[in-house]
XYZ file of C-alpha atoms in Angstrom:
663
model
C 39.859 0.072 -43.866
C 41.461 -1.079 -47.315
C 39.883 0.969 -50.349
C 40.050 -0.081 -54.091
C 42.913 2.314 -54.804
C 44.941 1.287 -51.556
C 48.490 -0.408 -52.517
C 48.717 -4.227 -51.660
C 51.308 -5.722 -49.326
C 54.144 -7.881 -51.298
C 52.846 -10.966 -49.625
C 49.153 -10.089 -50.589
C 50.125 -9.490 -54.454
C 51.812 -12.937 -54.316
C 48.799 -14.624 -53.014
C 46.440 -12.899 -55.399
C 48.444 -13.700 -58.496
C 48.513 -17.785 -57.048
C 44.893 -17.208 -56.446
C 44.098 -15.588 -59.881
C 46.026 -18.752 -61.500
C 43.483 -21.094 -59.726
C 40.371 -18.884 -60.590
C 41.168 -18.696 -64.408
C 41.656 -22.624 -64.353
C 37.973 -22.531 -62.906
C 36.576 -20.000 -65.403
C 36.518 -17.290 -62.852
C 39.237 -14.718 -63.331
C 36.941 -12.393 -65.542
C 34.192 -11.830 -63.312
C 36.265 -11.729 -60.126
C 38.581 -9.075 -61.507
C 35.965 -7.205 -63.246
C 37.698 -7.198 -66.597
C 35.889 -7.123 -69.831
C 34.924 -10.425 -70.825
C 36.941 -12.097 -73.725
C 35.755 -14.187 -76.468
C 38.591 -16.630 -76.072
C 38.719 -16.628 -72.241
C 37.184 -19.796 -70.502
C 33.966 -19.294 -69.202
C 32.343 -21.534 -66.502
C 28.264 -22.110 -66.902
C 26.743 -19.303 -64.831
C 24.927 -21.499 -62.329
C 28.026 -23.106 -61.654
C 30.414 -20.215 -61.102
C 30.173 -19.857 -57.177
C 30.653 -23.469 -56.952
C 33.784 -23.032 -58.960
C 34.768 -20.038 -56.802
C 34.698 -22.305 -53.621
C 36.771 -24.896 -55.190
C 39.447 -22.333 -56.256
C 39.607 -20.526 -52.985
C 39.839 -23.624 -50.930
C 42.755 -24.862 -53.354
C 44.705 -21.485 -53.173
C 44.535 -21.173 -49.364
C 44.383 -24.739 -48.746
C 41.227 -24.939 -46.986
C 39.403 -27.942 -47.229
C 36.486 -27.299 -49.497
C 33.805 -28.681 -47.223
C 34.927 -26.388 -44.609
C 34.549 -23.297 -46.544
C 31.137 -24.378 -47.988
C 29.780 -25.425 -44.418
C 31.007 -22.298 -42.962
C 29.563 -20.133 -45.750
C 26.361 -21.824 -45.250
C 26.025 -21.027 -41.846
C 26.515 -17.642 -42.677
C 24.308 -16.783 -45.639
C 23.057 -20.167 -47.123
C 25.542 -19.277 -49.850
C 23.422 -16.210 -51.048
C 25.005 -13.085 -51.866
C 21.931 -10.871 -51.740
C 23.137 -8.598 -54.409
C 26.073 -7.047 -52.879
C 23.777 -5.816 -49.673
C 24.674 -5.905 -46.149
C 23.027 -7.962 -43.641
C 21.481 -6.462 -40.272
C 25.066 -6.596 -38.710
C 27.183 -5.177 -41.834
C 27.968 -8.454 -43.093
C 28.606 -8.933 -46.830
C 28.638 -11.895 -49.271
C 28.003 -15.632 -49.130
C 31.128 -15.426 -46.045
C 29.155 -12.845 -44.487
C 32.328 -10.607 -44.129
C 31.420 -7.748 -41.540
C 32.262 -4.256 -42.373
C 29.802 -2.732 -39.767
C 31.001 0.778 -39.619
C 30.256 1.254 -43.831
C 27.195 -0.603 -43.578
C 25.188 0.676 -40.154
C 26.275 4.113 -40.337
C 23.023 5.485 -41.863
C 20.797 2.551 -40.933
C 17.547 4.430 -39.328
C 15.323 3.195 -36.645
C 11.958 2.004 -38.443
C 9.673 4.948 -38.537
C 6.406 3.442 -37.085
C 6.864 3.018 -33.593
C 5.524 5.154 -30.804
C 3.902 2.522 -28.898
C 3.927 2.307 -25.032
C 5.885 -1.347 -24.820
C 3.918 -2.326 -21.669
C 1.008 -1.608 -23.494
C -0.773 0.910 -20.878
C -0.579 4.429 -20.380
C 0.898 4.459 -16.800
C 4.374 4.117 -17.761
C 5.004 5.966 -21.193
C 9.060 5.938 -21.965
C 10.657 7.667 -24.957
C 13.327 5.209 -26.500
C 16.629 6.204 -25.731
C 18.886 7.258 -29.045
C 21.098 4.653 -30.602
C 24.419 6.043 -31.916
C 26.822 4.226 -34.149
C 30.016 3.718 -32.342
C 33.272 4.838 -33.546
C 35.532 2.262 -35.410
C 37.412 1.507 -32.336
C 34.558 0.407 -30.243
C 33.250 -2.082 -32.721
C 34.274 -5.756 -31.586
C 36.450 -7.841 -33.844
C 33.219 -9.896 -35.082
C 31.984 -6.645 -36.942
C 35.308 -5.918 -38.671
C 36.141 -9.075 -40.483
C 35.793 -7.507 -44.091
C 38.770 -5.338 -43.487
C 40.948 -8.083 -42.346
C 40.024 -10.094 -45.379
C 41.175 -7.546 -47.380
C 44.475 -7.176 -45.912
C 45.057 -11.068 -45.898
C 43.814 -11.558 -49.419
C 44.870 -8.517 -51.023
C 41.390 -7.657 -52.366
C 39.978 -4.397 -51.923
C 37.081 -3.786 -49.433
C 34.760 -3.176 -52.440
C 35.396 -6.363 -54.109
C 34.814 -8.187 -50.934
C 31.292 -6.420 -50.610
C 30.074 -6.776 -54.136
C 31.959 -9.710 -55.849
C 30.548 -13.262 -54.741
C 33.988 -14.744 -55.568
C 36.212 -12.261 -53.982
C 34.242 -12.673 -50.744
C 34.612 -16.391 -50.918
C 38.474 -15.672 -51.226
C 38.345 -13.518 -48.245
C 36.750 -15.986 -46.338
C 38.944 -18.620 -46.940
C 42.061 -16.301 -46.074
C 40.463 -15.737 -42.704
C 40.177 -19.367 -42.037
C 43.840 -20.139 -43.398
C 44.803 -17.428 -40.921
C 42.904 -18.584 -37.892
C 44.389 -21.938 -38.362
C 47.763 -20.900 -38.403
C 47.413 -19.019 -35.422
C 46.146 -21.826 -33.397
C 49.424 -23.460 -34.649
C 47.750 -25.902 -36.621
C 48.974 -26.925 -40.189
C 46.795 -26.137 -43.171
C 45.540 -29.784 -43.310
C 43.236 -31.195 -45.809
C 41.339 -32.933 -43.054
C 38.319 -31.122 -42.335
C 38.461 -32.872 -38.866
C 41.810 -30.763 -38.175
C 39.826 -27.339 -38.544
C 37.412 -27.259 -35.685
C 39.168 -24.392 -33.645
C 39.704 -22.251 -36.800
C 35.801 -22.494 -37.548
C 35.181 -21.640 -33.759
C 37.366 -18.965 -34.234
C 35.716 -17.646 -37.263
C 32.531 -17.295 -35.427
C 34.000 -14.124 -33.903
C 32.369 -15.597 -30.899
C 34.335 -14.339 -27.112
C 33.193 -17.125 -25.130
C 33.421 -21.027 -25.401
C 30.077 -22.183 -25.626
C 28.913 -19.889 -28.588
C 32.201 -20.818 -30.463
C 31.448 -24.383 -29.866
C 27.723 -24.253 -30.780
C 28.465 -22.262 -34.003
C 31.525 -24.990 -34.999
C 29.169 -27.871 -33.932
C 26.517 -26.434 -36.245
C 29.092 -25.865 -39.340
C 30.112 -29.574 -38.820
C 26.635 -30.885 -38.729
C 26.089 -29.162 -42.198
C 29.263 -30.661 -43.558
C 28.326 -34.287 -42.325
C 24.330 -33.909 -43.512
C 25.617 -32.206 -46.736
C 23.359 -29.556 -48.312
C 22.552 -28.316 -52.017
C 20.346 -25.326 -52.904
C 19.965 -22.651 -55.683
C 21.116 -19.440 -54.256
C 19.347 -15.989 -54.806
C 21.479 -15.581 -57.658
C 20.565 -18.441 -59.266
C 23.919 -20.460 -58.419
C 23.440 -24.069 -57.837
C 25.957 -25.073 -54.974
C 26.515 -28.686 -53.584
C 28.011 -29.705 -50.304
C 28.469 -33.469 -50.307
C 27.735 -35.181 -47.011
C 30.698 -36.499 -45.167
C 28.785 -39.071 -42.743
C 30.760 -40.104 -39.717
C 33.133 -36.959 -39.635
C 34.075 -36.378 -36.016
C 36.074 -33.011 -35.420
C 38.948 -32.502 -32.973
C 36.709 -30.616 -30.463
C 39.616 -30.630 -27.681
C 40.908 -27.800 -29.814
C 38.384 -25.498 -28.412
C 39.493 -25.983 -24.848
C 43.099 -24.656 -25.846
C 41.896 -21.370 -26.935
C 41.301 -19.457 -23.653
C 37.794 -18.375 -24.357
C 35.869 -16.810 -21.416
C 32.770 -19.028 -19.796
C 29.546 -17.099 -20.199
C 27.151 -17.323 -16.998
C 24.466 -19.793 -18.074
C 23.388 -21.110 -14.888
C 20.239 -19.017 -14.577
C 19.462 -19.565 -18.280
C 16.197 -21.237 -19.729
C 17.533 -22.393 -23.137
C 17.889 -25.909 -24.859
C 21.317 -27.672 -24.499
C 21.999 -27.118 -28.286
C 22.388 -23.257 -28.004
C 24.889 -21.096 -26.451
C 22.909 -18.953 -23.783
C 23.954 -16.474 -20.872
C 22.191 -14.670 -17.976
C 21.988 -10.705 -18.534
C 19.277 -9.819 -16.240
C 16.923 -7.150 -16.745
C 16.765 -5.003 -13.572
C 13.551 -5.129 -11.498
C 13.879 -2.165 -9.337
C 11.909 0.551 -7.659
C 12.614 4.458 -8.570
C 10.858 7.885 -8.733
C 9.405 9.195 -11.989
C 10.076 12.876 -13.246
C 7.569 13.915 -10.932
C 8.713 12.374 -8.113
C 6.172 9.602 -7.708
C 7.001 5.920 -6.957
C 7.506 3.842 -10.042
C 9.279 0.798 -10.876
C 10.711 -1.309 -13.953
C 11.551 -2.711 -16.387
C 9.045 -6.056 -15.938
C 6.356 -7.429 -13.776
C 7.267 -10.519 -11.453
C 4.704 -13.556 -11.834
C 4.481 -16.941 -11.564
C 3.440 -18.359 -15.185
C 2.317 -20.497 -15.969
C 0.702 -21.492 -12.906
C -1.214 -18.216 -12.838
C -1.901 -17.738 -16.438
C -0.839 -19.461 -19.743
C 1.983 -18.565 -21.906
C 0.391 -19.043 -25.335
C 2.233 -16.932 -27.594
C 5.927 -16.142 -28.779
C 6.633 -12.547 -30.422
C 9.660 -12.138 -32.522
C 10.956 -8.833 -32.853
C 14.219 -7.500 -34.360
C 15.984 -4.912 -32.049
C 16.648 -1.971 -34.225
C 20.084 -1.664 -32.652
C 23.364 -3.042 -32.305
C 23.895 -5.976 -29.923
C 25.879 -3.811 -27.131
C 23.542 -1.040 -27.140
C 20.624 -3.176 -26.969
C 21.813 -4.961 -23.993
C 22.503 -1.526 -22.327
C 18.810 -0.804 -23.118
C 17.168 -3.967 -21.486
C 19.531 -3.050 -18.287
C 17.881 0.203 -17.840
C 15.282 -0.114 -15.310
C 13.263 2.683 -16.501
C 12.717 1.191 -20.236
C 11.777 -1.695 -21.903
C 12.451 -5.756 -21.621
C 12.077 -9.042 -23.141
C 13.084 -12.458 -22.395
C 15.698 -13.247 -24.895
C 18.228 -11.411 -27.498
C 19.576 -13.255 -30.327
C 23.293 -12.104 -31.650
C 23.229 -11.916 -35.723
C 26.750 -12.863 -36.384
C 26.964 -16.468 -34.299
C 23.220 -16.771 -32.857
C 24.687 -16.436 -29.253
C 21.767 -15.788 -26.833
C 21.400 -13.762 -23.634
C 18.252 -14.118 -21.438
C 17.045 -11.250 -19.678
C 13.854 -11.776 -17.897
C 12.418 -15.311 -16.609
C 9.900 -16.916 -18.376
C 7.625 -16.938 -15.466
C 7.710 -13.044 -15.631
C 6.062 -10.508 -17.624
C 8.414 -8.561 -19.952
C 7.343 -5.055 -21.611
C 7.919 -5.564 -25.175
C 4.930 -6.195 -27.345
C 2.910 -2.810 -26.850
C -0.074 -4.881 -25.687
C -0.674 -5.754 -22.042
C -3.102 -8.606 -22.567
C -0.358 -9.888 -25.031
C 2.611 -9.294 -22.744
C 0.873 -11.041 -19.880
C 0.699 -14.315 -22.133
C 3.587 -13.895 -24.243
C 7.640 -14.536 -24.436
C 9.466 -12.104 -26.334
C 12.584 -12.602 -28.547
C 14.606 -9.656 -29.929
C 16.854 -10.658 -33.134
C 19.503 -8.238 -33.750
C 19.148 -6.326 -36.812
C 17.197 -3.319 -38.568
C 14.032 -3.621 -40.225
C 14.568 -1.405 -43.195
C 18.667 -0.880 -43.630
C 20.964 -1.456 -44.888
C 19.239 -4.321 -46.561
C 17.699 -6.589 -44.070
C 18.955 -10.192 -44.007
C 19.668 -12.393 -41.175
C 22.207 -14.938 -40.746
C 21.448 -18.602 -40.835
C 23.349 -18.925 -37.534
C 20.745 -16.613 -35.948
C 17.653 -18.320 -37.545
C 19.050 -21.716 -36.590
C 19.420 -20.766 -32.794
C 16.297 -18.755 -32.685
C 14.294 -21.948 -33.832
C 15.805 -24.249 -31.637
C 14.973 -21.564 -28.457
C 11.281 -21.318 -29.963
C 10.882 -25.220 -30.318
C 12.227 -25.467 -26.794
C 9.900 -22.905 -25.408
C 6.889 -24.389 -27.314
C 7.400 -27.660 -26.073
C 7.772 -26.704 -22.457
C 4.619 -24.249 -22.298
C 2.656 -26.324 -24.957
C 2.668 -23.464 -27.461
C 1.345 -24.523 -30.725
C 3.833 -24.102 -33.643
C 1.766 -21.843 -35.971
C 1.594 -18.269 -36.990
C -1.481 -17.898 -34.841
C 0.955 -18.256 -31.841
C 4.217 -17.632 -33.121
C 3.719 -13.833 -33.988
C 5.768 -11.164 -35.380
C 5.622 -7.994 -33.461
C 4.201 -6.322 -36.505
C 1.127 -8.686 -36.011
C 0.196 -7.643 -32.491
C -2.908 -5.576 -32.440
C -3.168 -1.859 -30.765
C -5.228 -2.188 -27.307
C -7.244 0.647 -28.191
C -8.009 2.995 -31.399
C -5.776 5.498 -30.497
C -2.452 3.111 -30.007
C -3.034 1.354 -33.787
C -1.040 3.987 -35.676
C 1.882 3.812 -33.515
C 2.219 -0.076 -33.185
C 5.675 -1.461 -34.142
C 6.199 -3.133 -37.668
C 9.139 -5.422 -36.947
C 10.242 -7.818 -37.755
C 8.924 -6.752 -41.099
C 8.654 -7.916 -44.707
C 11.962 -9.151 -45.127
C 12.154 -12.046 -42.329
C 11.997 -15.504 -43.987
C 8.941 -16.845 -42.156
C 8.846 -20.074 -44.569
C 12.614 -20.784 -43.690
C 12.004 -20.225 -40.074
C 9.049 -22.666 -39.806
C 11.082 -25.316 -41.925
C 13.570 -24.789 -39.255
C 10.909 -25.447 -36.661
C 9.824 -28.686 -38.601
C 6.473 -26.978 -39.500
C 6.727 -25.873 -43.284
C 3.815 -24.399 -44.783
C 2.094 -26.499 -47.269
C -1.180 -27.551 -48.894
C -3.546 -29.302 -46.626
C -6.666 -29.241 -48.972
C -7.595 -29.325 -52.467
C -8.050 -26.475 -54.878
C -11.184 -24.449 -53.936
C -10.707 -24.899 -50.068
C -12.319 -22.336 -47.868
C -8.947 -21.433 -46.239
C -5.582 -20.159 -47.810
C -2.253 -20.010 -46.120
C 0.210 -17.489 -47.181
C 3.474 -19.233 -48.536
C 5.226 -17.067 -51.366
C 8.491 -18.246 -52.573
C 10.903 -15.951 -50.632
C 13.317 -15.371 -53.240
C 11.318 -15.111 -56.179
C 8.594 -12.837 -54.168
C 9.780 -9.475 -54.698
C 7.330 -6.714 -54.228
C 8.692 -3.117 -54.307
C 8.933 -1.276 -51.137
C 10.192 2.315 -50.372
C 11.474 4.067 -47.326
C 14.340 1.858 -46.275
C 16.664 4.619 -46.274
C 14.596 7.817 -47.361
C 10.791 8.276 -47.603
C 9.662 7.602 -50.969
C 12.885 6.270 -52.120
C 12.692 2.800 -53.576
C 14.425 0.062 -51.446
C 16.984 -2.409 -52.706
C 15.166 -5.613 -54.585
C 14.880 -8.247 -52.123
C 13.145 -11.622 -51.129
C 10.088 -11.153 -49.341
C 7.557 -12.987 -46.842
C 4.907 -10.148 -47.721
C 1.938 -10.060 -50.182
C -0.106 -7.085 -50.963
C -3.782 -7.136 -51.167
C -5.826 -4.989 -53.664
C -9.394 -3.777 -53.883
C -9.824 -5.629 -57.202
C -8.102 -8.185 -58.878
C -5.713 -6.614 -60.975
C -2.390 -5.231 -60.444
C -3.166 -1.424 -60.832
C -6.140 -1.426 -58.288
C -5.740 0.695 -55.176
C -4.322 -1.178 -52.122
C -6.725 -2.159 -49.286
C -7.284 0.802 -46.862
C -6.737 0.311 -42.826
C -8.812 2.723 -41.343
C -7.239 2.053 -38.033
C -3.652 2.597 -39.223
C -4.755 5.965 -40.969
C -8.021 7.214 -39.223
C -8.597 9.627 -41.853
C -9.166 7.214 -44.717
C -5.693 7.758 -46.592
C -4.646 5.124 -48.947
C -2.319 2.529 -47.755
C 1.459 2.556 -49.235
C 4.109 0.396 -50.262
C 6.461 1.927 -47.611
C 8.413 -0.658 -45.900
C 6.712 -0.081 -42.403
C 2.986 0.211 -44.004
C 1.270 -3.191 -42.917
C -2.075 -1.753 -44.029
C -2.472 -3.740 -47.020
C -0.186 -6.881 -46.481
C -0.313 -10.400 -45.853
C 2.403 -12.515 -44.458
C 3.990 -15.697 -45.019
C 2.202 -18.412 -42.838
C -0.927 -16.113 -41.974
C -4.466 -17.976 -42.725
C -7.241 -16.326 -44.059
C -10.855 -17.181 -45.474
C -11.311 -17.322 -48.926
C -13.932 -14.862 -50.459
C -13.492 -15.127 -54.049
C -11.357 -16.494 -56.813
C -11.040 -15.244 -60.353
C -8.296 -16.682 -62.539
C -5.130 -16.020 -61.093
C -6.482 -13.912 -58.161
C -7.767 -14.975 -54.929
C -9.714 -12.875 -52.633
C -9.637 -13.115 -48.762
C -11.730 -11.516 -45.967
C -9.349 -8.776 -44.730
C -10.131 -5.757 -42.450
C -13.955 -6.000 -43.180
C -13.378 -5.944 -46.926
C -12.829 -8.388 -49.827
C -9.251 -8.113 -50.565
C -7.443 -9.514 -53.660
C -3.991 -10.723 -54.385
C -2.310 -12.421 -57.131
C -2.109 -16.170 -56.757
C -1.125 -18.020 -60.014
C -0.834 -21.668 -60.293
C 2.791 -21.557 -61.637
C 4.070 -19.449 -58.958
C 1.540 -19.445 -56.153
C 1.639 -17.240 -53.352
C -0.671 -18.985 -51.102
C -1.791 -22.514 -50.723
C -5.149 -24.110 -49.687
C -5.656 -25.285 -46.163
C -8.306 -26.089 -43.767
C -9.425 -24.312 -40.428
C -11.536 -23.070 -38.090
C -13.410 -19.868 -39.177
C -16.017 -17.671 -37.382
C -18.859 -15.652 -39.184
C -21.364 -13.281 -37.407
C -24.333 -15.184 -35.774
C -27.670 -14.789 -37.644
C -29.424 -11.722 -36.551
C -26.331 -10.306 -34.675
C -25.482 -7.359 -37.334
C -21.701 -6.243 -37.463
C -19.534 -7.857 -35.172
C -16.879 -5.663 -33.401
C -13.487 -6.358 -33.041
C -11.304 -5.730 -29.713
C -7.381 -5.301 -29.202
C -7.321 -7.411 -25.970
C -9.460 -10.167 -24.290
C -10.274 -8.513 -21.024
C -13.038 -10.262 -18.651
C -16.595 -8.937 -18.437
C -17.087 -6.082 -15.420
C -18.759 -8.560 -13.353
C -15.544 -10.771 -12.865
C -13.333 -8.122 -11.037
C -12.957 -8.430 -7.448
C -12.988 -5.556 -4.996
C -9.683 -3.509 -4.994
C -9.323 -4.439 -8.907
C -10.405 -1.477 -11.286
C -12.603 -2.699 -14.014
C -11.023 -2.628 -17.459
C -12.814 -1.333 -20.206
C -12.846 -3.185 -23.681
C -13.841 -0.545 -26.301
C -14.186 -1.860 -29.813
C -11.635 -0.857 -32.238
C -12.921 0.880 -35.652
C -12.892 -2.449 -37.413
C -16.169 -4.816 -37.779
C -16.860 -8.271 -39.079
C -19.969 -7.672 -41.535
C -22.615 -10.399 -42.192
C -21.402 -13.225 -44.693
C -17.427 -12.509 -43.806
C -15.493 -15.302 -42.434
C -12.079 -15.086 -40.459
C -9.699 -17.652 -39.498
C -9.366 -18.819 -35.736
C -6.031 -18.956 -34.143
C -7.344 -19.755 -30.561
C -10.383 -19.586 -28.245
C -9.394 -18.011 -24.826
C -11.003 -16.770 -21.729
C -11.350 -13.093 -20.861
C -8.269 -12.500 -18.697
C -6.588 -9.708 -17.105
C -3.246 -9.105 -15.094
C -3.511 -6.485 -12.179
C 0.045 -5.655 -11.350
C 0.206 -2.053 -10.482
C 3.213 -1.847 -8.125
C 6.599 -2.970 -7.142
C 5.131 -4.910 -4.310
C 3.375 -7.739 -5.863
C 1.321 -8.337 -2.740
C -1.881 -6.578 -4.490
C -1.036 -8.745 -7.810
C -4.104 -10.699 -9.322
C -5.272 -12.457 -12.339
C -8.539 -11.624 -13.241
C -10.443 -14.394 -15.317
C -13.966 -14.065 -16.514
C -16.687 -16.071 -18.357
C -16.530 -14.310 -21.464
C -14.882 -16.470 -23.998
C -12.999 -14.660 -27.200
C -11.580 -16.009 -30.481
C -8.464 -14.812 -31.432
C -8.733 -14.138 -35.118
C -6.500 -13.272 -38.224
C -8.289 -9.832 -38.959
C -5.723 -7.936 -41.187
C -1.954 -8.095 -41.046
C -2.635 -8.021 -37.196
C -4.748 -10.193 -34.947
C -8.032 -9.310 -33.383
C -10.181 -10.340 -30.724
C -14.111 -11.125 -30.993
C -16.488 -12.497 -28.343
C -17.633 -16.132 -28.868
C -21.081 -14.673 -28.116
C -21.302 -12.556 -31.119
C -20.185 -15.187 -33.707
C -20.595 -18.885 -34.827
C -17.524 -21.113 -35.613
C -17.126 -23.766 -38.197
C -14.629 -25.883 -40.022
C -13.812 -24.623 -43.582
C -11.631 -26.384 -46.366
C -11.879 -29.900 -47.813
């Protein structure tokens, strides 16, 4: 790996001189090289500096500027993230990867002792994921050292300086074009193969999907202000028709896609999770790592659960192919958005830590780490994930809202003892607003001021609550955009955070640790308004009145309308449950009755909670490898799924009354 004091090759030095001239003419030489600014040096207006960097690098490496901008947009949406690495060790606007440096100390998120199946019959400790040696990392995770070699820039510059990073990306694109035997043409249509190669994909379908997305961005054009306040514009080029035949000459493998359930607009391959019988450590018959079913005939699929993998792609694929461990339906790769399917949608995967949710959901694992290096996800992965979710939602009639598209951190524990160990991914750095915009369902105001319901919707880039514990317990995390909003006991910044008696049974205070969901609202979630005071709004949350700052000039929530429930008159305090199982009379002979113990949570008189769905009590009995005794038990008891705290909860419809709220 090239360091800042490593001598540059003669060709790299010559290229640096040429590039420096172009950058100087654009007013970028001083910030790029890190020299002290001179009063006589030409300086470009700060908000336009990154735009100038794209122009200068495109000119220096003879790459069409629209191609450079299009690739960068699909990598990072032109954000630099303050020099922090992405979930797979990618840096800067071009997402140049240096995974060995970035991920060497990336920890697994600490809040995760749940049994992924969601019952106590098959507890299994997670395998240890170790960072591989440099030689084991695929080329797509080592593009930054190669860019340093080609550009003459040091690895440190490429990680921390956005202009240098753009130059490194231009150097990689030019090298890819030359390797394909193509001239450094000024026509963007001639760069299809180079863009496909830039993705790092090793199969034809993924490379094509990536390149098609880049050229779609170029055709449509884009403009936005980045996380560093830089204004960047890519003018549309309608009618642009790239030379797609280049891809056929690249000799990439063809992924096995025949078995997959994916939209045609993504790259998807079949890497099956095993359904196998084996002996447990005590010699008893057992099986894994999912259950066969015939959904949606037997029971509806009404939820999609968003996870992050807490491990690298290759290691995660090994994990899902272990018959004794966990499973999920799909894994998505960060660098290029490639998808692998492991379990058919009709079958029940073990992923959410709640058997009721598993039996009615589809799980998507996204390559990444909740807390480290600094958690940001590529646009390529956001886009393919959104396409997959739209496809699944249409196929299974799943509403596109945050009551049905859950994070793993929104799934409730089944019983009181399981609440503290429930997972907390994808965490506060997953950009729910952008994700739902890609789904075609952005969160916006649907009612006038003083509506009875609010949708949490902070501006991600401007919403930067302080977190600790990303690297070490108690240590502050790098400031970062967030989809989460904290709630307090009173309408003031220094008031205590709301307590979660389920997460901390001893009554300890909630914290600002990145894994602590006890006092946290998440973008897209809806809550019933309890009170308003000036810039503060209170909502009903975990049985308490919870306050969050919601100023008119920069609101963190918008008024909405929806169905809410409140205890029936004379019903007293209403218990909240972690699963919606049938009443005991519904169980046929041979199927053991499943108890539904209440959680340590209640809805008190006068409190209101937003409803996500109304569902019958249901239990999927699946105790053996042989599917003959499997049964779906459905009762007469009806439940409302409500937004209770950060996680959902279930209340019996017989205990509450429902009404529309909001103007």
